[in-house]
Coordinates of C-alpha atoms in Angstrom, one line a residue:
Chain A
M12 CA 150.0 142.1 148.9
P13 CA 149.2 144.4 145.9
K14 CA 146.2 146.1 146.0
V15 CA 143.1 146.7 143.7
I16 CA 140.9 150.2 143.4
Y17 CA 137.5 149.0 142.2
R18 CA 135.3 152.5 141.5
Q19 CA 132.0 152.1 141.1
P20 CA 130.4 154.6 138.7
D21 CA 128.8 156.8 141.8
G22 CA 132.6 157.4 142.1
S23 CA 133.1 155.2 145.4
E24 CA 136.1 152.7 145.8
N25 CA 136.7 149.8 148.3
A26 CA 140.4 149.2 147.5
V27 CA 140.8 145.2 147.8
D28 CA 144.3 143.0 148.5
V29 CA 144.5 140.7 146.2
P30 CA 146.8 137.5 146.4
E31 CA 149.2 137.6 143.1
G32 CA 147.9 135.0 140.4
W33 CA 143.8 135.5 141.5
S34 CA 142.2 137.6 138.9
L35 CA 140.7 140.9 138.9
M36 CA 137.4 139.3 138.6
E37 CA 138.1 136.4 141.6
A38 CA 139.1 139.0 143.7
A39 CA 136.4 142.1 143.0
I40 CA 133.8 138.4 144.0
Q41 CA 135.3 137.1 146.9
N42 CA 135.6 140.9 148.7
D43 CA 131.6 141.6 147.6
V44 CA 132.3 144.1 145.5
S45 CA 129.4 144.9 143.3
G46 CA 129.2 145.7 139.5
I47 CA 130.6 142.7 138.5
V48 CA 128.8 139.7 137.8
A49 CA 131.0 137.0 136.6
E50 CA 128.3 134.8 135.1
C51 CA 131.0 131.9 133.6
G52 CA 132.9 132.1 136.6
G53 CA 136.1 133.1 134.6
G54 CA 136.1 131.1 131.2
C55 CA 136.0 134.1 129.0
A56 CA 132.7 133.4 128.2
C57 CA 130.3 135.7 129.1
A58 CA 131.6 138.9 129.0
T59 CA 129.8 140.3 132.6
C60 CA 133.0 141.2 134.6
H61 CA 133.8 144.2 132.0
V62 CA 136.1 146.9 133.5
Y63 CA 137.4 150.1 132.7
V64 CA 141.3 150.5 133.6
D65 CA 142.5 153.8 133.3
D66 CA 144.4 154.9 129.9
A67 CA 147.7 155.6 132.3
D68 CA 147.7 152.0 133.4
L69 CA 146.9 150.3 130.1
V70 CA 150.5 150.2 129.3
R71 CA 150.7 148.2 132.6
L72 CA 148.7 145.3 131.7
P73 CA 149.1 141.7 129.5
P74 CA 148.0 142.8 126.4
V75 CA 144.4 141.6 125.4
S76 CA 144.4 137.9 123.7
A77 CA 142.3 137.5 120.4
M78 CA 139.6 135.7 122.6
E79 CA 138.9 138.8 125.6
G80 CA 139.1 140.9 122.5
D81 CA 136.4 139.3 120.7
M82 CA 134.5 138.9 123.7
L83 CA 134.7 142.7 124.6
E84 CA 133.1 143.4 121.5
C85 CA 130.2 142.2 123.1
T86 CA 129.7 144.0 126.2
A87 CA 126.3 145.5 127.8
A88 CA 127.9 149.1 128.7
E89 CA 130.1 150.7 125.8
R90 CA 133.4 149.1 125.0
R91 CA 136.2 151.9 125.6
T92 CA 140.0 152.1 125.2
G93 CA 140.2 150.9 128.6
S94 CA 137.8 148.2 128.3
R95 CA 139.2 144.8 130.0
L96 CA 137.3 141.3 131.2
S97 CA 138.5 141.4 135.1
C98 CA 138.5 137.7 134.8
Q99 CA 141.6 137.7 132.4
I100 CA 143.9 140.1 134.0
K101 CA 145.5 138.0 136.8
M102 CA 147.1 140.2 139.5
T103 CA 151.0 140.8 139.9
A104 CA 153.2 142.8 141.9
A105 CA 153.5 144.9 139.2
L106 CA 150.0 145.7 139.1
D107 CA 150.2 147.5 142.7
G108 CA 147.8 150.2 142.8
L109 CA 145.9 149.5 139.6
T110 CA 142.5 151.7 140.3
V111 CA 139.7 149.8 137.7
E112 CA 136.1 151.8 137.3
I113 CA 133.1 149.4 136.6
P114 CA 130.6 149.7 134.5
D115 CA 126.7 150.8 135.0
S116 CA 125.8 147.6 133.7
Q117 CA 127.2 144.1 132.6
T118 CA 123.8 142.3 131.4
Chain B
M20 CA 104.4 135.1 166.2
P21 CA 107.1 136.4 164.2
Q22 CA 106.6 134.9 160.5
A23 CA 108.3 131.9 159.2
P24 CA 111.9 132.0 157.5
F25 CA 112.4 131.5 153.2
V26 CA 113.8 128.3 153.1
V27 CA 116.0 127.0 150.2
I28 CA 117.3 123.8 149.9
G29 CA 119.8 123.0 148.2
A30 CA 123.5 125.2 148.2
G31 CA 124.4 124.9 144.8
Q32 CA 124.7 128.2 141.9
A33 CA 120.5 128.4 142.0
G34 CA 120.3 127.7 145.5
L35 CA 122.9 130.6 146.4
Q36 CA 121.3 133.1 143.7
V37 CA 117.4 132.8 145.0
C38 CA 118.6 133.8 148.5
D39 CA 121.1 136.9 146.8
S40 CA 117.9 137.9 144.9
L41 CA 115.9 137.9 147.4
R42 CA 117.6 140.4 149.4
K43 CA 117.8 142.1 146.4
L44 CA 114.4 142.2 146.3
G45 CA 114.0 143.7 149.4
Y46 CA 113.0 140.8 151.4
T47 CA 113.9 141.5 154.8
G48 CA 112.7 138.2 156.9
K49 CA 114.6 135.5 157.6
L50 CA 116.6 133.2 155.1
I51 CA 118.1 129.9 155.3
L52 CA 119.9 127.8 152.7
I53 CA 120.3 124.5 153.6
G54 CA 122.9 122.0 151.6
D55 CA 123.9 118.4 152.2
E56 CA 128.0 119.6 150.9
S57 CA 130.6 120.4 153.8
H58 CA 131.3 123.6 151.5
P59 CA 129.4 126.8 150.9
P60 CA 128.3 127.4 148.0
Y61 CA 131.1 127.0 145.1
Q62 CA 131.3 126.9 140.9
R63 CA 130.6 123.3 139.5
P64 CA 132.0 124.0 135.8
P65 CA 136.0 124.6 137.1
L66 CA 135.7 120.6 138.8
S67 CA 136.7 119.0 135.1
K68 CA 138.5 122.2 134.1
K69 CA 141.2 124.4 136.2
F70 CA 140.6 122.8 139.5
L71 CA 141.1 119.1 137.8
S72 CA 144.3 120.0 136.2
G73 CA 145.2 121.7 139.7
D74 CA 145.3 126.2 137.8
V75 CA 142.7 126.9 140.8
E76 CA 142.2 125.5 144.8
A77 CA 139.1 124.9 146.3
D78 CA 139.2 128.0 148.0
R79 CA 139.0 130.0 144.4
L80 CA 135.5 128.0 143.7
L81 CA 133.8 130.1 146.7
F82 CA 130.6 132.0 144.9
R83 CA 131.2 134.1 147.9
P84 CA 133.5 134.7 151.2
A85 CA 131.9 133.9 154.8
S86 CA 131.4 137.8 155.0
Y87 CA 128.5 138.1 152.4
Y88 CA 126.3 135.6 153.9
D89 CA 126.4 137.6 157.4
K90 CA 125.9 141.1 155.5
L91 CA 122.9 139.6 153.7
D92 CA 121.8 137.5 156.5
I93 CA 121.6 134.6 154.7
E94 CA 122.0 131.0 157.7
L95 CA 123.8 128.8 156.0
R96 CA 122.8 125.5 156.9
L97 CA 126.3 122.9 155.7
G98 CA 126.3 119.5 155.9
Q99 CA 122.7 118.6 156.4
S100 CA 120.1 117.6 154.7
V101 CA 116.2 117.4 154.3
R102 CA 114.1 114.2 155.0
R103 CA 110.6 115.2 154.1
I104 CA 108.4 118.1 152.9
D105 CA 105.0 118.1 155.1
R106 CA 102.9 120.6 153.1
S107 CA 100.1 120.4 155.0
A108 CA 102.1 122.2 158.0
N109 CA 104.2 123.9 156.2
E110 CA 107.1 122.2 157.6
L111 CA 110.3 120.4 157.3
E112 CA 111.5 118.0 158.6
C113 CA 115.4 117.6 158.4
E114 CA 117.3 114.4 158.7
D115 CA 117.9 115.0 162.5
G116 CA 114.5 114.7 163.3
S117 CA 114.0 118.6 163.9
R118 CA 111.4 120.4 162.2
L119 CA 111.4 123.9 160.3
P120 CA 109.1 126.2 159.9
Y121 CA 108.6 127.2 156.2
A122 CA 106.6 130.6 155.0
K123 CA 108.1 129.9 151.2
L124 CA 110.4 127.0 150.2
A125 CA 112.3 126.9 147.2
L126 CA 113.7 123.6 145.9
T127 CA 117.1 124.0 143.9
T128 CA 118.1 120.1 144.8
G129 CA 120.3 120.1 141.2
A130 CA 121.3 116.4 140.4
R131 CA 123.3 114.2 141.0
V132 CA 125.5 111.6 138.7
R133 CA 123.9 108.5 136.9
L134 CA 125.6 105.3 138.1
L135 CA 127.2 103.1 135.6
P136 CA 125.2 100.1 135.2
C137 CA 127.3 97.8 134.7
P138 CA 128.9 94.7 136.9
G139 CA 132.7 95.7 139.0
A140 CA 131.3 99.5 138.4
E141 CA 131.7 99.9 142.2
Q142 CA 135.5 100.3 142.7
P143 CA 137.6 102.5 144.3
N144 CA 139.3 103.4 141.2
V145 CA 136.3 104.6 139.3
H146 CA 135.5 108.5 139.5
Y147 CA 132.4 110.8 138.9
V148 CA 132.6 114.3 138.3
R149 CA 129.8 116.2 140.4
D150 CA 130.2 117.6 143.4
L151 CA 134.0 119.2 144.7
D152 CA 135.3 116.2 146.8
D153 CA 134.5 113.9 143.7
S154 CA 136.9 116.7 142.1
E155 CA 139.3 116.3 145.1
Q156 CA 139.5 112.5 144.6
L157 CA 140.2 112.3 141.0
R158 CA 142.8 114.8 140.8
S159 CA 144.6 112.9 143.6
A160 CA 143.6 110.0 142.0
L161 CA 145.6 111.0 138.5
A162 CA 148.3 112.4 139.9
A163 CA 149.4 108.9 141.1
G164 CA 147.7 106.7 138.1
H165 CA 149.2 107.5 134.5
R166 CA 146.6 105.2 132.5
L167 CA 143.3 107.1 132.4
A168 CA 140.1 105.6 131.0
V169 CA 137.0 107.7 130.4
I170 CA 133.5 106.7 129.9
G171 CA 131.0 109.1 128.1
G172 CA 131.9 111.6 124.9
G173 CA 130.0 114.1 126.4
F174 CA 131.0 117.7 128.2
I175 CA 132.4 116.1 131.5
G176 CA 134.2 113.1 129.8
L177 CA 135.6 115.7 127.1
E178 CA 137.2 118.0 129.9
V179 CA 138.5 115.3 131.7
A180 CA 140.1 113.7 129.0
A181 CA 141.5 117.0 127.7
M182 CA 142.6 117.9 131.3
A183 CA 144.5 114.6 131.4
R184 CA 146.1 115.0 127.9
G185 CA 147.6 118.4 129.2
L186 CA 148.9 116.1 132.7
G187 CA 150.6 114.0 130.1
K188 CA 148.3 111.2 130.9
E189 CA 147.4 108.5 128.6
V190 CA 143.7 108.6 128.0
V191 CA 141.1 106.2 126.1
L192 CA 137.5 107.4 126.1
L193 CA 134.7 105.0 124.8
E194 CA 131.6 106.6 124.1
A195 CA 128.5 104.2 123.4
L196 CA 126.7 106.1 120.8
D197 CA 128.4 106.9 117.3
R198 CA 129.4 110.6 117.8
L199 CA 130.4 113.2 121.0
M200 CA 128.1 115.4 122.7
A201 CA 125.3 113.8 120.4
R202 CA 122.5 115.2 122.9
A203 CA 124.0 118.9 122.7
V204 CA 125.8 119.7 119.0
S205 CA 125.5 118.4 115.3
P206 CA 127.2 115.9 113.7
E207 CA 129.5 118.6 112.2
V208 CA 130.6 119.9 115.7
S209 CA 130.9 116.3 117.1
A210 CA 133.4 115.3 114.0
Y211 CA 135.7 118.5 114.8
F212 CA 135.8 117.6 118.8
A213 CA 136.5 113.6 117.8
N214 CA 139.2 115.1 115.3
L215 CA 140.4 117.7 118.0
H216 CA 140.7 114.9 120.9
R217 CA 142.3 112.3 118.3
A218 CA 145.0 114.8 117.3
H219 CA 146.1 115.3 120.5
G220 CA 146.4 111.8 121.5
V221 CA 143.2 110.4 122.5
D222 CA 142.5 106.7 121.9
L223 CA 138.9 107.9 121.6
R224 CA 136.5 105.2 120.1
L225 CA 132.8 105.4 119.6
G226 CA 129.6 103.0 119.0
C227 CA 131.6 101.1 122.1
S228 CA 130.3 100.2 125.2
V229 CA 131.1 98.7 128.1
R230 CA 129.8 96.0 129.5
E231 CA 132.0 95.0 132.5
I232 CA 135.0 96.5 134.8
V233 CA 137.3 93.8 136.6
P234 CA 140.3 94.4 138.3
G235 CA 143.5 94.0 136.3
D236 CA 146.9 94.4 135.5
G237 CA 147.4 96.9 138.3
G238 CA 144.4 98.6 137.9
L239 CA 140.9 97.7 135.7
Q240 CA 140.0 96.0 132.5
L241 CA 137.3 97.4 130.8
R242 CA 135.4 94.6 128.7
G243 CA 132.8 95.0 126.5
D244 CA 131.0 91.9 124.4
S245 CA 134.0 91.2 122.3
G246 CA 136.8 91.3 124.6
T247 CA 139.2 93.8 126.7
L248 CA 138.4 97.3 125.5
A249 CA 140.7 98.8 127.1
E250 CA 142.8 98.8 130.7
A251 CA 143.6 101.6 133.0
D252 CA 144.6 102.5 136.4
L253 CA 141.4 104.5 136.7
L254 CA 138.4 105.3 135.4
V255 CA 136.2 107.9 135.3
V256 CA 132.6 108.1 133.9
G257 CA 130.9 110.8 132.7
I258 CA 127.4 109.4 131.2
G259 CA 125.3 112.2 132.5
V260 CA 123.3 112.6 135.4
V261 CA 119.5 112.5 137.1
P262 CA 118.0 115.5 138.8
N263 CA 116.9 115.2 142.4
T264 CA 113.3 115.4 142.4
E265 CA 112.6 112.6 145.9
L266 CA 111.9 115.2 147.8
A267 CA 109.6 117.2 145.9
A268 CA 108.2 113.9 144.7
E269 CA 107.6 112.3 148.3
A270 CA 105.7 115.6 149.2
G271 CA 103.3 115.1 146.2
L272 CA 104.6 117.6 144.1
E273 CA 104.4 116.7 140.1
C274 CA 107.6 115.4 138.9
R275 CA 108.3 114.2 134.9
G276 CA 111.5 113.4 135.0
G277 CA 112.2 116.8 136.7
I278 CA 110.2 118.9 139.8
V279 CA 107.5 120.1 136.8
V280 CA 107.4 123.8 137.2
D281 CA 105.6 126.7 134.8
I282 CA 107.4 129.8 133.7
H283 CA 107.3 131.2 137.5
A284 CA 109.6 128.5 138.4
A285 CA 106.1 127.8 140.7
T286 CA 105.1 124.4 141.8
S287 CA 101.8 123.0 142.1
D288 CA 102.0 124.5 145.5
P289 CA 101.9 127.8 145.6
D290 CA 104.3 128.0 148.6
I291 CA 107.0 126.3 146.6
V292 CA 108.8 127.1 144.0
A293 CA 111.9 125.3 142.4
A294 CA 115.2 126.5 139.6
G295 CA 118.3 124.8 138.6
D296 CA 118.8 121.4 136.7
C297 CA 116.1 119.6 139.3
T298 CA 113.2 121.5 137.0
M299 CA 110.8 120.0 134.1
H300 CA 110.3 124.0 133.4
F301 CA 108.2 126.0 130.9
N302 CA 110.9 127.3 128.9
G303 CA 109.7 130.6 128.1
Y304 CA 112.0 131.3 125.2
L305 CA 111.8 127.8 123.6
G306 CA 108.0 127.3 124.0
R307 CA 107.8 123.8 125.9
E308 CA 108.7 122.0 128.7
V309 CA 112.5 121.2 128.8
R310 CA 115.3 120.0 131.5
L311 CA 118.4 122.2 131.4
E312 CA 121.7 121.5 133.0
S313 CA 123.3 124.9 133.4
V314 CA 124.5 127.6 134.7
Q315 CA 122.6 130.2 132.6
N316 CA 119.5 127.9 133.7
A317 CA 120.2 127.9 137.4
V318 CA 121.3 131.7 137.7
D319 CA 118.0 132.9 135.0
Q320 CA 115.4 130.6 136.6
A321 CA 116.8 131.2 140.2
R322 CA 116.3 135.0 139.5
T323 CA 112.5 134.2 138.1
A324 CA 112.1 131.7 141.6
A325 CA 112.7 134.6 144.2
A326 CA 110.5 136.9 142.4
T327 CA 108.0 134.4 142.8
M328 CA 108.6 134.0 146.7
V329 CA 107.7 137.7 147.2
G330 CA 105.2 137.8 144.8
Q331 CA 106.0 139.0 142.2
A332 CA 105.2 137.7 138.7
E333 CA 108.2 138.0 136.7
R334 CA 108.5 135.1 133.6
Y335 CA 111.0 132.8 132.9
I336 CA 112.2 133.9 129.2
Q337 CA 116.0 133.4 128.3
V338 CA 117.8 132.3 125.5
P339 CA 119.9 128.9 126.6
W340 CA 123.6 128.9 126.4
F341 CA 126.0 126.8 127.2
W342 CA 129.9 126.4 127.4
S343 CA 132.3 123.6 127.4
D344 CA 136.6 123.9 127.5
Q345 CA 138.8 121.4 126.1
Y346 CA 142.1 122.1 124.9
N347 CA 142.7 126.0 124.1
V348 CA 139.6 125.3 122.1
K349 CA 136.1 126.8 124.0
L350 CA 132.7 125.7 122.6
Q351 CA 129.4 128.2 123.0
M352 CA 126.2 127.0 122.2
A353 CA 123.7 129.5 122.6
G354 CA 119.4 128.2 121.4
I355 CA 119.0 124.7 121.2
G356 CA 120.2 124.1 117.6
M357 CA 119.0 120.5 117.8
P358 CA 116.7 119.5 115.3
F359 CA 117.4 121.7 112.7
D360 CA 116.2 121.2 109.1
V361 CA 119.4 123.7 107.7
S362 CA 122.6 124.7 109.3
V363 CA 125.3 126.8 107.9
T364 CA 129.0 127.2 108.6
R365 CA 130.5 130.7 109.6
G366 CA 133.9 131.2 109.0
H367 CA 136.5 127.8 108.7
Q368 CA 137.0 124.6 110.8
A369 CA 140.6 124.6 109.5
D370 CA 141.5 128.1 111.3
D371 CA 139.9 126.3 114.4
A372 CA 137.3 129.3 114.9
F373 CA 134.0 129.0 113.2
S374 CA 130.3 128.1 114.3
L375 CA 127.7 126.6 112.8
F376 CA 124.4 128.6 112.5
Y377 CA 120.9 126.3 113.1
F378 CA 117.5 126.7 111.1
R379 CA 114.2 125.1 111.8
A380 CA 111.1 126.2 109.6
G381 CA 113.2 129.2 108.0
K382 CA 114.0 130.7 111.6
L383 CA 117.5 130.9 113.4
V384 CA 117.1 128.3 116.6
G385 CA 120.8 128.3 117.5
A386 CA 124.6 128.1 117.2
D387 CA 127.8 126.4 118.2
S388 CA 130.6 128.3 118.7
I389 CA 134.0 127.3 118.5
N390 CA 136.4 130.0 119.4
R391 CA 134.0 132.1 118.1
P392 CA 132.7 134.7 120.9
I393 CA 131.1 137.1 118.7
D394 CA 128.9 135.1 117.3
H395 CA 127.6 133.4 120.2
M396 CA 127.4 136.8 121.6
A397 CA 125.4 138.1 118.4
C398 CA 123.4 135.0 118.1
R399 CA 122.3 134.9 122.0
K400 CA 121.0 138.9 121.5
L401 CA 119.4 137.8 118.0
L402 CA 117.8 135.0 119.7
A403 CA 116.0 137.1 122.4
Q404 CA 114.7 139.8 120.1
G405 CA 113.5 137.3 117.6
T406 CA 115.6 139.1 115.4
M407 CA 114.8 137.3 111.7
L408 CA 118.8 136.2 109.9
T409 CA 118.9 134.7 107.0
P410 CA 121.2 131.8 106.3
E411 CA 123.2 133.7 104.0
E412 CA 124.1 136.2 105.8
A413 CA 124.7 133.8 109.2
A414 CA 127.4 132.2 106.6
S415 CA 128.8 135.1 105.5
E416 CA 131.4 137.0 107.1
D417 CA 130.5 140.4 105.4
A418 CA 127.8 140.7 107.5
D419 CA 128.4 142.1 110.9
L420 CA 126.0 139.6 113.0
M421 CA 126.9 142.0 116.1
Q422 CA 125.5 145.1 114.4
L423 CA 122.2 143.4 113.0
A424 CA 121.6 142.2 116.9
R425 CA 122.5 146.1 118.0
A426 CA 119.7 146.9 115.1
G427 CA 117.7 144.5 116.9

């Protein structure tokens, strides 16, 4: 199963097996990765599952939709080039080994 | 003698949040979460959305993995209910007759669906959407039937109608009032959604009351005052919910269309708090008593309830927010816009991306946003901070609301 590495603000990391088709938010929740709040349960409605993807990895991801782009304007932590909502990133084999960093605040 | 446990009755979003917050607040004693369903706590919003359409399966609705409950030492008692609260003894009487003492008790009993009150409503192909089992049954019934009737033009009915159209079903939706989501949104937003559903092929009938349901040609016949209104293979009823207050009321706790709690989520008993859909609560943000059915209220009020259980005087002062997904339209509601005396539109209906901002006595009180998440998030911030916004600013795309909100 492809893996995703969740990096906490303190630098600690969790490597998690993510079934294809699951979102990175769901995988984080189901593996009890802290720092992903996901108040709306994946509806792209709350901007509390914000993550930073390493710039080099951005090309592996599907583009940001207009809705996600708007919600990223509303995150609690600053928006950077690598900002994504983890509920909007669906796992695929091509994303194996992806590292996402969790911001220090979501709300 | 060890201290009696903290007990939470109701294993929905609010119940889980109480437990989670208790552990985060440092409560290390025994913690028991009792739920009458057989499933561990799961998300309800997808039951009328992605779960119903088959896009996600039940395992993906769970809030937490089994390991979470072990790690946080939360004892889940599923498929169990409580018969009575014995407040004089600080004990619960469980369904099996056993007694369970509690040091503190949280009631997160939620709500149940309002049943269709007309004759013939009790039939196997009449469905409701409240819990996972309901939604699973409806999912299989939808796979087998082609003609769906929906009674109720609120969030649930409309979300189900949209899903069913997506699955290629024939859909007729009957709403007794003259507009959709009348409790929640303004007439203008109701009209937008009526057009949206009609454009997607829903046979939408407003001001239409069903008086009787009779078995019909391979399915059901819905009858009104002047004859047959519609025929369908299956019917979904979404006409609201009733708060589960019985346990509280029988224990002598004050109930008034909900379990009455104060700004600390405390009931009249110092050892009992309540949170979520079941409460009639003093809402610190609105400055009045209200019952809210939402994820936001379940989560935020539960946090306050947990704080009260550990003796911290936190106050529940949060801007209410809600959302609904219908087709490719996301409706997000901030604040409580109704009633209002002035409303302005930001953006354009024709683009399927606009917001209505509502003002009462010159003050911003809420906004409904259609595919305009920035407006929604900005409105939440503005409301929370009490930042003044004029109707002119709200209507003008030149005014950057998020910037105004950040400037606070």
